[in-house]
XYZ file of C-alpha atoms in Angstrom:
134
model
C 16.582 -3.618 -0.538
C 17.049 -1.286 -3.442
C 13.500 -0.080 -4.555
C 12.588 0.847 -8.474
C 12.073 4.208 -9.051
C 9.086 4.973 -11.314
C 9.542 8.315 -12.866
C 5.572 9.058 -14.306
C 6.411 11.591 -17.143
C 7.520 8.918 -18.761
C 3.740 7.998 -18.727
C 2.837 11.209 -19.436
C 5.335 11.644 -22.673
C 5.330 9.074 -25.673
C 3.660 5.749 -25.798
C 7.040 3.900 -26.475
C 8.697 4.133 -23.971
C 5.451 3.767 -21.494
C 5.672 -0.148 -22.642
C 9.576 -0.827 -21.398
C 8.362 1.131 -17.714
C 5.175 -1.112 -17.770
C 7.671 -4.292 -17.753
C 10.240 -2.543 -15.399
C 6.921 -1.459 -12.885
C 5.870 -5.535 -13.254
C 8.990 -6.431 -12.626
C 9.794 -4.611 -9.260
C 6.399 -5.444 -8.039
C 7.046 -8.926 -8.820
C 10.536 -9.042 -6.614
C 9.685 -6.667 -4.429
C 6.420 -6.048 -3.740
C 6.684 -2.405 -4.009
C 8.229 0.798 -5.976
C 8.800 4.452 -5.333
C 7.040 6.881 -7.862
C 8.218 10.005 -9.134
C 6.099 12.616 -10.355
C 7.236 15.475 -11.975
C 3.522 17.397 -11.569
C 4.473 17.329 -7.357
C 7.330 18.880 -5.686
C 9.599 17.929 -2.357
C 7.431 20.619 -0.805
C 3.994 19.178 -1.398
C 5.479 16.012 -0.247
C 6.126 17.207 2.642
C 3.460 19.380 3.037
C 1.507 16.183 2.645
C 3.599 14.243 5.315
C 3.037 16.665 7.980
C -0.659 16.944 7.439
C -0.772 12.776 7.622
C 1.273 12.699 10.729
C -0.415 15.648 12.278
C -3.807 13.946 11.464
C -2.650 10.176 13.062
C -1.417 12.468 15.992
C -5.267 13.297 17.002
C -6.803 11.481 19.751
C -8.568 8.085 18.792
C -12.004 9.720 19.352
C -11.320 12.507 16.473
C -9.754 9.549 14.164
C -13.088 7.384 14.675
C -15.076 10.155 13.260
C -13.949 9.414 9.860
C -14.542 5.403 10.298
C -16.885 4.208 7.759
C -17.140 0.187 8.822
C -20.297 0.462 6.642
C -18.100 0.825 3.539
C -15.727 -2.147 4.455
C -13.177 1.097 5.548
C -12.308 1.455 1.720
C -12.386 4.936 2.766
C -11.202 6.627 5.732
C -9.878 5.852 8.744
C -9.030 1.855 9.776
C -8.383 1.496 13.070
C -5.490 -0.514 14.342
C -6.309 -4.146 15.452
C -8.824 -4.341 12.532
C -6.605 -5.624 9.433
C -5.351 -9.536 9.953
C -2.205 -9.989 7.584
C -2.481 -11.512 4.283
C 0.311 -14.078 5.321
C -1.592 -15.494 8.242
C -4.837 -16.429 6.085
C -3.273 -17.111 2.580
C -2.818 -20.582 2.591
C -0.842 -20.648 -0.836
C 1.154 -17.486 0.126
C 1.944 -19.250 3.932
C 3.474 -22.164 1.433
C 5.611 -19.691 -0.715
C 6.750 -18.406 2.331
C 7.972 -21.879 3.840
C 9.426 -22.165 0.385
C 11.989 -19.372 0.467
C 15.612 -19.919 2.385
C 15.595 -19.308 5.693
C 17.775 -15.989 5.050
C 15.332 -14.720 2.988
C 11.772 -15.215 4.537
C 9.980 -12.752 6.545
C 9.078 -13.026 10.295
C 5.159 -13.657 9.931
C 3.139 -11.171 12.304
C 0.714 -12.582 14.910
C -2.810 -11.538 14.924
C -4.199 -8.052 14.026
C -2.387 -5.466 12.767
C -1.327 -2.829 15.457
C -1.414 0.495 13.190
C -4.239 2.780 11.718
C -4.477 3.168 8.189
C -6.278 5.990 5.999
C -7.441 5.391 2.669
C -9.006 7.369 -0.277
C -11.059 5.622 -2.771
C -9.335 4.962 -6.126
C -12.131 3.706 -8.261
C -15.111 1.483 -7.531
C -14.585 -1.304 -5.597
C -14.306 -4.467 -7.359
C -17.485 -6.602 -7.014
C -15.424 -9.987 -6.856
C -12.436 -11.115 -4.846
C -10.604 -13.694 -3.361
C -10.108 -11.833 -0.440
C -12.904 -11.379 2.534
């Protein structure tokens, strides 16, 4: 699968353009479900400076990790440990359809029950007070 690259000083430079990467960001979202982003304020160094830290950090015993577990925030931030998450695909009704939908080349092998890997996560913005999701 060839993933979009989404170069952000293109977001930082002139509003005309910003509307023809807004389309080309929908549209590899929309076929792929996921894009690379390039930005020109970072460089390969802090990426990997970043990288080691976050592989250093899920190298820590589970005791450490569970320190930063914050269940009381619905782990929107910090550390989710594995066997927590359940894939979308196995409680999406309508997405389980799609899925039966697509050729048989194409469709993904569907996980069974929790997922097996931590996650970290830093908040973003406030979390939304509605969802379809539980």
């Amino acid at each position: 699968m060839e993933l979009t690259v989404v170069d952000l000083s293109l977001y930082l430079g002139s509003k005309g353009e910003v509307k023809e990467l807004c389309g080309e960001v929908s549209r590899s979202l929309r076929e792929t479900g996921a894009l690379l982003v390039k930005d020109p304020r970072y460089t390969a160094e802090d990426n990997d400076r970043f990288l080691g830290m976050m592989e250093r950090y899920f190298d820590r015993p589970p005791e450490f990790k569970r320190l930063q577990e914050r269940p009381q925030l619905h782990y929107q931030v910090g550390v989710t440990p594995e066997g927590l998450e359940v894939p979308r695909s196995l409680v999406d009704e309508e997405m389980q359809e799609k899925l039966k939908e697509m050729p048989k080349e194409f469709q993904p092998s569907i996980p069974k029950g929790a997922d097996r890997k931590w996650r970290y996560m830093w908040r973003v913005g406030p979390r939304p007070s509605e969802t379809r999701f539980q």
